[in-house]
Amino acid sequence: MSATDTIATETATSDARDVLAIENVTRRFGGLVAVSNFSLTLHKGDLQGLIGPNGAGKTTAFNLITGVYAPTTGRIRLGPRKIDGSPPAQINRAGIARTFQNIRLFQNLSVLDNVAVALDRSAEHGLLSSILRTPKSARSVADVENRSLELLATFGLDSKADFIAKNLPYGDQRRLEIARALATGPTMLLLDEPAAGMNPQEKIQLMELISFIRKQFGVGILLIEHDMKLVMSICEKITVLDHGETIAIGSPDQIQCNPKVIEAYLGESAE
């Protein structure tokens, strides 16, 4: 059995995916250290923030967690499973889903199909059943469509199920991307700057949506965001990166008055 097959073939239990543990992870690109000795623990149901100035290493950290990059050193575990170095698709099946700073929808597919694609990846019917259009595959397709519509209704998008994704308003595209991520059945959801490009009213709606997702789906949420008001309003714990180094970990109140954080953002020491 290859290392990349391990995640897919291990037997999962209800508790197996409840803790994401990043342990002393470093990623080097030649002589550049993008992330250095990064550690973070996210439990199912947590809502944490990951912040820092531009170039701090935040998105690199997300890419390490989701398999875009493999750590140079350190390890990443989801429950008892080692996931670092596994392909993104395997990590997603293990229970980690993400969104991106630049929205990555299937722009020319319908809203319904964007969610159905994510749900259908775990369908029980096989390729041969689909080709032969067996009754089993037909039932499965109908089930995926019904579940997709239910999820879209949860996000207030069911009335737009037949819209082409690229024609949705920006805020709705963000909600669709999150809905599609949740369609994969994750226990951990990584949101990469979900408020980027939003107006103040859309940001308020986003804060309400994130709180709703946490309550409704019970996932652990790790959030990268530049909007400090949003982060400080909803996150219980915040990790701050600067030049790949962790410079602070704590509650919003602790982070706001931390001299190292103020210096990182303002470029000068705080008295």
PDB file of C-alpha atoms in Angstrom:
ATOM      1  CA  MET A   1       0.000   0.000   0.000  1.00  0.00           C
ATOM      2  CA  SER A   2       1.402   3.431  -0.970  1.00  0.00           C
ATOM      3  CA  ALA A   3       1.572   6.340   1.443  1.00  0.00           C
ATOM      4  CA  THR A   4      -0.984   8.261  -0.593  1.00  0.00           C
ATOM      5  CA  ASP A   5      -3.498   5.443  -0.260  1.00  0.00           C
ATOM      6  CA  THR A   6      -3.336   5.353   3.528  1.00  0.00           C
ATOM      7  CA  ILE A   7      -5.912   8.035   4.226  1.00  0.00           C
ATOM      8  CA  ALA A   8      -8.482   6.640   1.825  1.00  0.00           C
ATOM      9  CA  THR A   9      -8.231   3.083   3.084  1.00  0.00           C
ATOM     10  CA  GLU A  10      -8.134   3.613   6.831  1.00  0.00           C
ATOM     11  CA  THR A  11     -11.355   3.029   8.698  1.00  0.00           C
ATOM     12  CA  ALA A  12     -12.757   6.273  10.121  1.00  0.00           C
ATOM     13  CA  THR A  13     -14.584   6.591  13.421  1.00  0.00           C
ATOM     14  CA  SER A  14     -16.764   9.442  14.666  1.00  0.00           C
ATOM     15  CA  ASP A  15     -13.862  10.735  16.757  1.00  0.00           C
ATOM     16  CA  ALA A  16     -11.030  10.126  14.302  1.00  0.00           C
ATOM     17  CA  ARG A  17     -11.301  13.491  12.536  1.00  0.00           C
ATOM     18  CA  ASP A  18     -12.075  15.738  15.496  1.00  0.00           C
ATOM     19  CA  VAL A  19      -8.629  17.292  15.990  1.00  0.00           C
ATOM     20  CA  LEU A  20      -6.334  18.919  13.433  1.00  0.00           C
ATOM     21  CA  ALA A  21      -2.794  19.107  14.819  1.00  0.00           C
ATOM     22  CA  ILE A  22      -0.014  20.984  13.026  1.00  0.00           C
ATOM     23  CA  GLU A  23       3.265  20.228  14.765  1.00  0.00           C
ATOM     24  CA  ASN A  24       6.429  22.301  14.202  1.00  0.00           C
ATOM     25  CA  VAL A  25       5.911  22.563  10.457  1.00  0.00           C
ATOM     26  CA  THR A  26       8.508  24.337   8.334  1.00  0.00           C
ATOM     27  CA  ARG A  27       8.368  24.925   4.585  1.00  0.00           C
ATOM     28  CA  ARG A  28      11.387  26.098   2.623  1.00  0.00           C
ATOM     29  CA  PHE A  29      11.497  27.207  -0.993  1.00  0.00           C
ATOM     30  CA  GLY A  30      15.189  27.077  -1.770  1.00  0.00           C
ATOM     31  CA  GLY A  31      16.795  29.547   0.618  1.00  0.00           C
ATOM     32  CA  LEU A  32      13.453  31.146   1.576  1.00  0.00           C
ATOM     33  CA  VAL A  33      11.730  29.940   4.736  1.00  0.00           C
ATOM     34  CA  ALA A  34       8.037  30.656   4.086  1.00  0.00           C
ATOM     35  CA  VAL A  35       6.775  29.083   7.328  1.00  0.00           C
ATOM     36  CA  SER A  36       8.963  28.219  10.312  1.00  0.00           C
ATOM     37  CA  ASN A  37       8.097  25.829  13.158  1.00  0.00           C
ATOM     38  CA  PHE A  38       4.388  26.518  12.795  1.00  0.00           C
ATOM     39  CA  SER A  39       2.124  24.736  15.279  1.00  0.00           C
ATOM     40  CA  LEU A  40      -1.640  24.942  15.710  1.00  0.00           C
ATOM     41  CA  THR A  41      -4.366  22.734  17.145  1.00  0.00           C
ATOM     42  CA  LEU A  42      -7.956  23.001  15.920  1.00  0.00           C
ATOM     43  CA  HIS A  43     -10.736  20.972  17.519  1.00  0.00           C
ATOM     44  CA  LYS A  44     -14.065  20.226  15.927  1.00  0.00           C
ATOM     45  CA  GLY A  45     -16.341  23.156  16.798  1.00  0.00           C
ATOM     46  CA  ASP A  46     -13.495  25.651  17.255  1.00  0.00           C
ATOM     47  CA  LEU A  47     -13.459  29.005  15.482  1.00  0.00           C
ATOM     48  CA  GLN A  48      -9.925  30.325  15.179  1.00  0.00           C
ATOM     49  CA  GLY A  49      -8.193  33.029  13.161  1.00  0.00           C
ATOM     50  CA  LEU A  50      -4.828  33.082  11.406  1.00  0.00           C
ATOM     51  CA  ILE A  51      -3.647  36.626  10.705  1.00  0.00           C
ATOM     52  CA  GLY A  52      -0.543  38.583   9.780  1.00  0.00           C
ATOM     53  CA  PRO A  53       0.742  41.194   7.325  1.00  0.00           C
ATOM     54  CA  ASN A  54       1.013  40.461   3.616  1.00  0.00           C
ATOM     55  CA  GLY A  55       3.676  37.834   2.988  1.00  0.00           C
ATOM     56  CA  ALA A  56       3.483  36.495   6.544  1.00  0.00           C
ATOM     57  CA  GLY A  57       2.995  32.883   5.412  1.00  0.00           C
ATOM     58  CA  LYS A  58      -0.734  32.465   6.065  1.00  0.00           C
ATOM     59  CA  THR A  59      -1.745  31.028   2.696  1.00  0.00           C
ATOM     60  CA  THR A  60       1.387  28.859   2.661  1.00  0.00           C
ATOM     61  CA  ALA A  61       0.178  27.408   5.970  1.00  0.00           C
ATOM     62  CA  PHE A  62      -3.210  26.631   4.395  1.00  0.00           C
ATOM     63  CA  ASN A  63      -1.477  25.056   1.394  1.00  0.00           C
ATOM     64  CA  LEU A  64       0.537  22.836   3.732  1.00  0.00           C
ATOM     65  CA  ILE A  65      -2.574  21.713   5.590  1.00  0.00           C
ATOM     66  CA  THR A  66      -4.467  20.922   2.396  1.00  0.00           C
ATOM     67  CA  GLY A  67      -1.660  19.154   0.552  1.00  0.00           C
ATOM     68  CA  VAL A  68      -0.739  21.758  -2.042  1.00  0.00           C
ATOM     69  CA  TYR A  69       2.730  21.723  -0.472  1.00  0.00           C
ATOM     70  CA  ALA A  70       4.437  19.085   1.648  1.00  0.00           C
ATOM     71  CA  PRO A  71       6.244  20.281   4.782  1.00  0.00           C
ATOM     72  CA  THR A  72      10.025  20.398   4.656  1.00  0.00           C
ATOM     73  CA  THR A  73       9.982  19.330   8.301  1.00  0.00           C
ATOM     74  CA  GLY A  74       7.266  18.730  10.888  1.00  0.00           C
ATOM     75  CA  ARG A  75       4.015  16.835  10.630  1.00  0.00           C
ATOM     76  CA  ILE A  76       0.279  17.406  10.262  1.00  0.00           C
ATOM     77  CA  ARG A  77      -2.312  15.038  11.680  1.00  0.00           C
ATOM     78  CA  LEU A  78      -6.081  14.805  11.503  1.00  0.00           C
ATOM     79  CA  GLY A  79      -7.060  12.769  14.524  1.00  0.00           C
ATOM     80  CA  PRO A  80      -4.657   9.793  14.584  1.00  0.00           C
ATOM     81  CA  ARG A  81      -3.831  10.082  10.874  1.00  0.00           C
ATOM     82  CA  LYS A  82      -0.704  11.604   9.400  1.00  0.00           C
ATOM     83  CA  ILE A  83      -1.851  13.646   6.405  1.00  0.00           C
ATOM     84  CA  ASP A  84       1.161  15.775   5.472  1.00  0.00           C
ATOM     85  CA  GLY A  85       2.480  14.916   2.036  1.00  0.00           C
ATOM     86  CA  SER A  86      -0.823  13.381   0.901  1.00  0.00           C
ATOM     87  CA  PRO A  87      -2.542  14.718  -2.250  1.00  0.00           C
ATOM     88  CA  PRO A  88      -5.238  17.408  -1.779  1.00  0.00           C
ATOM     89  CA  ALA A  89      -8.029  15.049  -2.875  1.00  0.00           C
ATOM     90  CA  GLN A  90      -7.035  12.503  -0.222  1.00  0.00           C
ATOM     91  CA  ILE A  91      -6.879  15.196   2.454  1.00  0.00           C
ATOM     92  CA  ASN A  92     -10.309  16.433   1.442  1.00  0.00           C
ATOM     93  CA  ARG A  93     -11.720  12.926   1.755  1.00  0.00           C
ATOM     94  CA  ALA A  94     -10.102  12.653   5.170  1.00  0.00           C
ATOM     95  CA  GLY A  95     -12.194  15.596   6.356  1.00  0.00           C
ATOM     96  CA  ILE A  96     -10.574  18.941   5.476  1.00  0.00           C
ATOM     97  CA  ALA A  97     -12.215  21.384   3.045  1.00  0.00           C
ATOM     98  CA  ARG A  98     -11.189  24.894   2.076  1.00  0.00           C
ATOM     99  CA  THR A  99     -12.151  27.981   0.145  1.00  0.00           C
ATOM    100  CA  PHE A 100      -9.773  30.364  -1.612  1.00  0.00           C
ATOM    101  CA  GLN A 101      -9.031  34.077  -1.548  1.00  0.00           C
ATOM    102  CA  ASN A 102      -9.826  34.166  -5.271  1.00  0.00           C
ATOM    103  CA  ILE A 103     -13.137  32.353  -5.693  1.00  0.00           C
ATOM    104  CA  ARG A 104     -12.703  29.027  -7.479  1.00  0.00           C
ATOM    105  CA  LEU A 105     -16.115  27.916  -8.633  1.00  0.00           C
ATOM    106  CA  PHE A 106     -16.957  25.961 -11.756  1.00  0.00           C
ATOM    107  CA  GLN A 107     -17.923  29.258 -13.332  1.00  0.00           C
ATOM    108  CA  ASN A 108     -19.802  27.862 -16.334  1.00  0.00           C
ATOM    109  CA  LEU A 109     -21.766  25.243 -14.399  1.00  0.00           C
ATOM    110  CA  SER A 110     -25.039  25.894 -12.631  1.00  0.00           C
ATOM    111  CA  VAL A 111     -25.236  26.656  -8.930  1.00  0.00           C
ATOM    112  CA  LEU A 112     -26.815  23.230  -8.403  1.00  0.00           C
ATOM    113  CA  ASP A 113     -24.106  21.419 -10.343  1.00  0.00           C
ATOM    114  CA  ASN A 114     -21.335  23.128  -8.356  1.00  0.00           C
ATOM    115  CA  VAL A 115     -22.670  21.523  -5.189  1.00  0.00           C
ATOM    116  CA  ALA A 116     -23.673  18.253  -6.838  1.00  0.00           C
ATOM    117  CA  VAL A 117     -20.116  17.694  -8.077  1.00  0.00           C
ATOM    118  CA  ALA A 118     -18.865  17.808  -4.485  1.00  0.00           C
ATOM    119  CA  LEU A 119     -21.604  15.504  -3.214  1.00  0.00           C
ATOM    120  CA  ASP A 120     -21.293  13.050  -6.103  1.00  0.00           C
ATOM    121  CA  ARG A 121     -17.621  12.289  -5.390  1.00  0.00           C
ATOM    122  CA  SER A 122     -18.779   9.946  -2.614  1.00  0.00           C
ATOM    123  CA  ALA A 123     -21.664   8.386  -4.506  1.00  0.00           C
ATOM    124  CA  GLU A 124     -21.886   4.615  -4.139  1.00  0.00           C
ATOM    125  CA  HIS A 125     -22.667   3.847  -7.760  1.00  0.00           C
ATOM    126  CA  GLY A 126     -19.670   3.028  -9.908  1.00  0.00           C
ATOM    127  CA  LEU A 127     -18.583   4.282 -13.312  1.00  0.00           C
ATOM    128  CA  LEU A 128     -20.056   1.246 -15.082  1.00  0.00           C
ATOM    129  CA  SER A 129     -23.431   1.807 -13.407  1.00  0.00           C
ATOM    130  CA  SER A 130     -23.413   5.417 -14.580  1.00  0.00           C
ATOM    131  CA  ILE A 131     -22.527   4.452 -18.150  1.00  0.00           C
ATOM    132  CA  LEU A 132     -25.231   1.792 -18.273  1.00  0.00           C
ATOM    133  CA  ARG A 133     -27.735   4.112 -16.497  1.00  0.00           C
ATOM    134  CA  THR A 134     -28.769   1.404 -14.059  1.00  0.00           C
ATOM    135  CA  PRO A 135     -31.650   1.994 -11.610  1.00  0.00           C
ATOM    136  CA  LYS A 136     -29.093   2.212  -8.810  1.00  0.00           C
ATOM    137  CA  SER A 137     -27.198   5.020 -10.528  1.00  0.00           C
ATOM    138  CA  ALA A 138     -30.462   6.834 -11.334  1.00  0.00           C
ATOM    139  CA  ARG A 139     -31.504   6.719  -7.662  1.00  0.00           C
ATOM    140  CA  SER A 140     -28.095   7.980  -6.638  1.00  0.00           C
ATOM    141  CA  VAL A 141     -28.238  10.901  -9.080  1.00  0.00           C
ATOM    142  CA  ALA A 142     -31.678  11.870  -7.783  1.00  0.00           C
ATOM    143  CA  ASP A 143     -30.430  11.635  -4.213  1.00  0.00           C
ATOM    144  CA  VAL A 144     -27.454  13.888  -4.979  1.00  0.00           C
ATOM    145  CA  GLU A 145     -29.736  16.470  -6.573  1.00  0.00           C
ATOM    146  CA  ASN A 146     -32.114  16.458  -3.611  1.00  0.00           C
ATOM    147  CA  ARG A 147     -29.282  16.787  -1.105  1.00  0.00           C
ATOM    148  CA  SER A 148     -27.732  19.571  -3.179  1.00  0.00           C
ATOM    149  CA  LEU A 149     -30.995  21.504  -3.148  1.00  0.00           C
ATOM    150  CA  GLU A 150     -31.296  21.037   0.610  1.00  0.00           C
ATOM    151  CA  LEU A 151     -27.797  22.415   1.144  1.00  0.00           C
ATOM    152  CA  LEU A 152     -28.467  25.337  -1.197  1.00  0.00           C
ATOM    153  CA  ALA A 153     -31.646  26.103   0.753  1.00  0.00           C
ATOM    154  CA  THR A 154     -29.573  26.248   3.939  1.00  0.00           C
ATOM    155  CA  PHE A 155     -27.510  29.001   2.313  1.00  0.00           C
ATOM    156  CA  GLY A 156     -30.488  30.774   0.741  1.00  0.00           C
ATOM    157  CA  LEU A 157     -29.394  29.818  -2.758  1.00  0.00           C
ATOM    158  CA  ASP A 158     -32.034  27.243  -3.724  1.00  0.00           C
ATOM    159  CA  SER A 159     -34.010  29.792  -5.753  1.00  0.00           C
ATOM    160  CA  LYS A 160     -30.880  30.334  -7.848  1.00  0.00           C
ATOM    161  CA  ALA A 161     -30.091  26.656  -8.383  1.00  0.00           C
ATOM    162  CA  ASP A 162     -30.347  26.965 -12.179  1.00  0.00           C
ATOM    163  CA  PHE A 163     -28.266  30.146 -12.410  1.00  0.00           C
ATOM    164  CA  ILE A 164     -24.825  29.905 -13.997  1.00  0.00           C
ATOM    165  CA  ALA A 165     -22.331  30.367 -11.172  1.00  0.00           C
ATOM    166  CA  LYS A 166     -20.417  33.228 -12.805  1.00  0.00           C
ATOM    167  CA  ASN A 167     -23.643  35.252 -13.039  1.00  0.00           C
ATOM    168  CA  LEU A 168     -24.239  35.283  -9.281  1.00  0.00           C
ATOM    169  CA  PRO A 169     -23.568  38.443  -7.260  1.00  0.00           C
ATOM    170  CA  TYR A 170     -20.180  38.381  -5.564  1.00  0.00           C
ATOM    171  CA  GLY A 171     -21.551  37.657  -2.088  1.00  0.00           C
ATOM    172  CA  ASP A 172     -23.602  34.749  -3.413  1.00  0.00           C
ATOM    173  CA  GLN A 173     -20.533  33.323  -5.144  1.00  0.00           C
ATOM    174  CA  ARG A 174     -18.740  33.335  -1.785  1.00  0.00           C
ATOM    175  CA  ARG A 175     -21.652  31.540  -0.149  1.00  0.00           C
ATOM    176  CA  LEU A 176     -21.777  28.998  -2.966  1.00  0.00           C
ATOM    177  CA  GLU A 177     -18.061  28.264  -2.582  1.00  0.00           C
ATOM    178  CA  ILE A 178     -18.549  27.633   1.136  1.00  0.00           C
ATOM    179  CA  ALA A 179     -21.616  25.475   0.461  1.00  0.00           C
ATOM    180  CA  ARG A 180     -19.639  23.405  -2.041  1.00  0.00           C
ATOM    181  CA  ALA A 181     -16.839  22.936   0.492  1.00  0.00           C
ATOM    182  CA  LEU A 182     -19.317  21.746   3.113  1.00  0.00           C
ATOM    183  CA  ALA A 183     -20.887  19.346   0.601  1.00  0.00           C
ATOM    184  CA  THR A 184     -17.773  17.184   0.915  1.00  0.00           C
ATOM    185  CA  GLY A 185     -18.689  16.456   4.554  1.00  0.00           C
ATOM    186  CA  PRO A 186     -15.645  17.939   6.313  1.00  0.00           C
ATOM    187  CA  THR A 187     -14.965  18.176  10.010  1.00  0.00           C
ATOM    188  CA  MET A 188     -12.497  21.036   9.411  1.00  0.00           C
ATOM    189  CA  LEU A 189     -13.206  24.057   7.183  1.00  0.00           C
ATOM    190  CA  LEU A 190     -10.450  26.464   6.132  1.00  0.00           C
ATOM    191  CA  LEU A 191     -11.613  29.871   4.891  1.00  0.00           C
ATOM    192  CA  ASP A 192      -8.984  31.923   3.036  1.00  0.00           C
ATOM    193  CA  GLU A 193      -9.969  35.609   3.197  1.00  0.00           C
ATOM    194  CA  PRO A 194     -13.708  35.076   2.683  1.00  0.00           C
ATOM    195  CA  ALA A 195     -14.426  38.799   3.163  1.00  0.00           C
ATOM    196  CA  ALA A 196     -12.090  39.882   0.336  1.00  0.00           C
ATOM    197  CA  GLY A 197     -13.968  42.170  -2.050  1.00  0.00           C
ATOM    198  CA  MET A 198     -17.068  42.410   0.138  1.00  0.00           C
ATOM    199  CA  ASN A 199     -18.820  45.635   1.102  1.00  0.00           C
ATOM    200  CA  PRO A 200     -19.587  46.385   4.784  1.00  0.00           C
ATOM    201  CA  GLN A 201     -23.098  44.901   4.653  1.00  0.00           C
ATOM    202  CA  GLU A 202     -21.848  41.718   2.983  1.00  0.00           C
ATOM    203  CA  LYS A 203     -19.191  41.396   5.698  1.00  0.00           C
ATOM    204  CA  ILE A 204     -21.842  41.556   8.409  1.00  0.00           C
ATOM    205  CA  GLN A 205     -23.779  38.830   6.605  1.00  0.00           C
ATOM    206  CA  LEU A 206     -20.585  36.801   6.311  1.00  0.00           C
ATOM    207  CA  MET A 207     -19.953  36.985  10.063  1.00  0.00           C
ATOM    208  CA  GLU A 208     -23.472  35.742  10.676  1.00  0.00           C
ATOM    209  CA  LEU A 209     -22.975  32.976   8.106  1.00  0.00           C
ATOM    210  CA  ILE A 210     -19.721  31.747   9.661  1.00  0.00           C
ATOM    211  CA  SER A 211     -21.307  31.610  13.106  1.00  0.00           C
ATOM    212  CA  PHE A 212     -24.269  29.754  11.621  1.00  0.00           C
ATOM    213  CA  ILE A 213     -22.011  27.227   9.862  1.00  0.00           C
ATOM    214  CA  ARG A 214     -20.181  26.486  13.061  1.00  0.00           C
ATOM    215  CA  LYS A 215     -23.435  25.846  14.926  1.00  0.00           C
ATOM    216  CA  GLN A 216     -25.282  24.042  12.144  1.00  0.00           C
ATOM    217  CA  PHE A 217     -22.477  21.820  10.834  1.00  0.00           C
ATOM    218  CA  GLY A 218     -20.298  21.493  13.939  1.00  0.00           C
ATOM    219  CA  VAL A 219     -17.078  21.917  11.973  1.00  0.00           C
ATOM    220  CA  GLY A 220     -13.826  23.372  13.213  1.00  0.00           C
ATOM    221  CA  ILE A 221     -13.167  26.628  11.335  1.00  0.00           C
ATOM    222  CA  LEU A 222      -9.772  28.204  10.682  1.00  0.00           C
ATOM    223  CA  LEU A 223     -10.027  31.642   9.135  1.00  0.00           C
ATOM    224  CA  ILE A 224      -7.464  33.777   7.305  1.00  0.00           C
ATOM    225  CA  GLU A 225      -8.685  37.342   7.113  1.00  0.00           C
ATOM    226  CA  HIS A 226      -7.336  40.880   6.780  1.00  0.00           C
ATOM    227  CA  ASP A 227     -10.492  42.494   8.129  1.00  0.00           C
ATOM    228  CA  MET A 228      -9.545  42.826  11.794  1.00  0.00           C
ATOM    229  CA  LYS A 229     -13.052  43.804  12.889  1.00  0.00           C
ATOM    230  CA  LEU A 230     -14.402  40.546  11.485  1.00  0.00           C
ATOM    231  CA  VAL A 231     -11.630  38.432  13.018  1.00  0.00           C
ATOM    232  CA  MET A 232     -11.836  40.049  16.436  1.00  0.00           C
ATOM    233  CA  SER A 233     -15.633  39.784  16.457  1.00  0.00           C
ATOM    234  CA  ILE A 234     -16.023  36.068  15.815  1.00  0.00           C
ATOM    235  CA  CYS A 235     -12.758  34.223  16.559  1.00  0.00           C
ATOM    236  CA  GLU A 236     -12.089  32.805  20.015  1.00  0.00           C
ATOM    237  CA  LYS A 237      -8.378  32.272  19.456  1.00  0.00           C
ATOM    238  CA  ILE A 238      -5.982  33.931  17.032  1.00  0.00           C
ATOM    239  CA  THR A 239      -2.523  32.973  15.796  1.00  0.00           C
ATOM    240  CA  VAL A 240      -0.366  35.726  14.302  1.00  0.00           C
ATOM    241  CA  LEU A 241       2.363  35.098  11.717  1.00  0.00           C
ATOM    242  CA  ASP A 242       5.053  37.526  10.565  1.00  0.00           C
ATOM    243  CA  HIS A 243       7.698  36.527   8.003  1.00  0.00           C
ATOM    244  CA  GLY A 244       6.728  32.899   8.571  1.00  0.00           C
ATOM    245  CA  GLU A 245       7.264  33.053  12.334  1.00  0.00           C
ATOM    246  CA  THR A 246       4.537  32.737  14.946  1.00  0.00           C
ATOM    247  CA  ILE A 247       4.746  35.947  16.985  1.00  0.00           C
ATOM    248  CA  ALA A 248       1.581  35.671  19.096  1.00  0.00           C
ATOM    249  CA  ILE A 249      -1.222  33.292  20.082  1.00  0.00           C
ATOM    250  CA  GLY A 250      -4.157  34.306  22.219  1.00  0.00           C
ATOM    251  CA  SER A 251      -7.657  35.702  22.554  1.00  0.00           C
ATOM    252  CA  PRO A 252      -8.753  38.747  20.518  1.00  0.00           C
ATOM    253  CA  ASP A 253      -8.197  41.001  23.546  1.00  0.00           C
ATOM    254  CA  GLN A 254      -4.691  39.648  24.051  1.00  0.00           C
ATOM    255  CA  ILE A 255      -3.797  39.955  20.371  1.00  0.00           C
ATOM    256  CA  GLN A 256      -5.044  43.537  20.009  1.00  0.00           C
ATOM    257  CA  CYS A 257      -2.689  44.834  22.696  1.00  0.00           C
ATOM    258  CA  ASN A 258       0.318  42.596  21.935  1.00  0.00           C
ATOM    259  CA  PRO A 259       3.361  44.818  21.191  1.00  0.00           C
ATOM    260  CA  LYS A 260       4.826  42.364  18.655  1.00  0.00           C
ATOM    261  CA  VAL A 261       1.542  42.292  16.719  1.00  0.00           C
ATOM    262  CA  ILE A 262       1.272  46.079  16.712  1.00  0.00           C
ATOM    263  CA  GLU A 263       4.860  46.358  15.509  1.00  0.00           C
ATOM    264  CA  ALA A 264       4.271  43.798  12.729  1.00  0.00           C
ATOM    265  CA  TYR A 265       1.279  45.724  11.397  1.00  0.00           C
ATOM    266  CA  LEU A 266       2.487  49.293  11.988  1.00  0.00           C
ATOM    267  CA  GLY A 267       6.190  48.751  11.358  1.00  0.00           C
ATOM    268  CA  GLU A 268       7.226  50.389  14.600  1.00  0.00           C
ATOM    269  CA  SER A 269       7.582  49.382  18.224  1.00  0.00           C
ATOM    270  CA  ALA A 270       4.627  50.032  20.519  1.00  0.00           C
ATOM    271  CA  GLU A 271       5.415  51.668  23.831  1.00  0.00           C
TER     272      GLU A 271
END
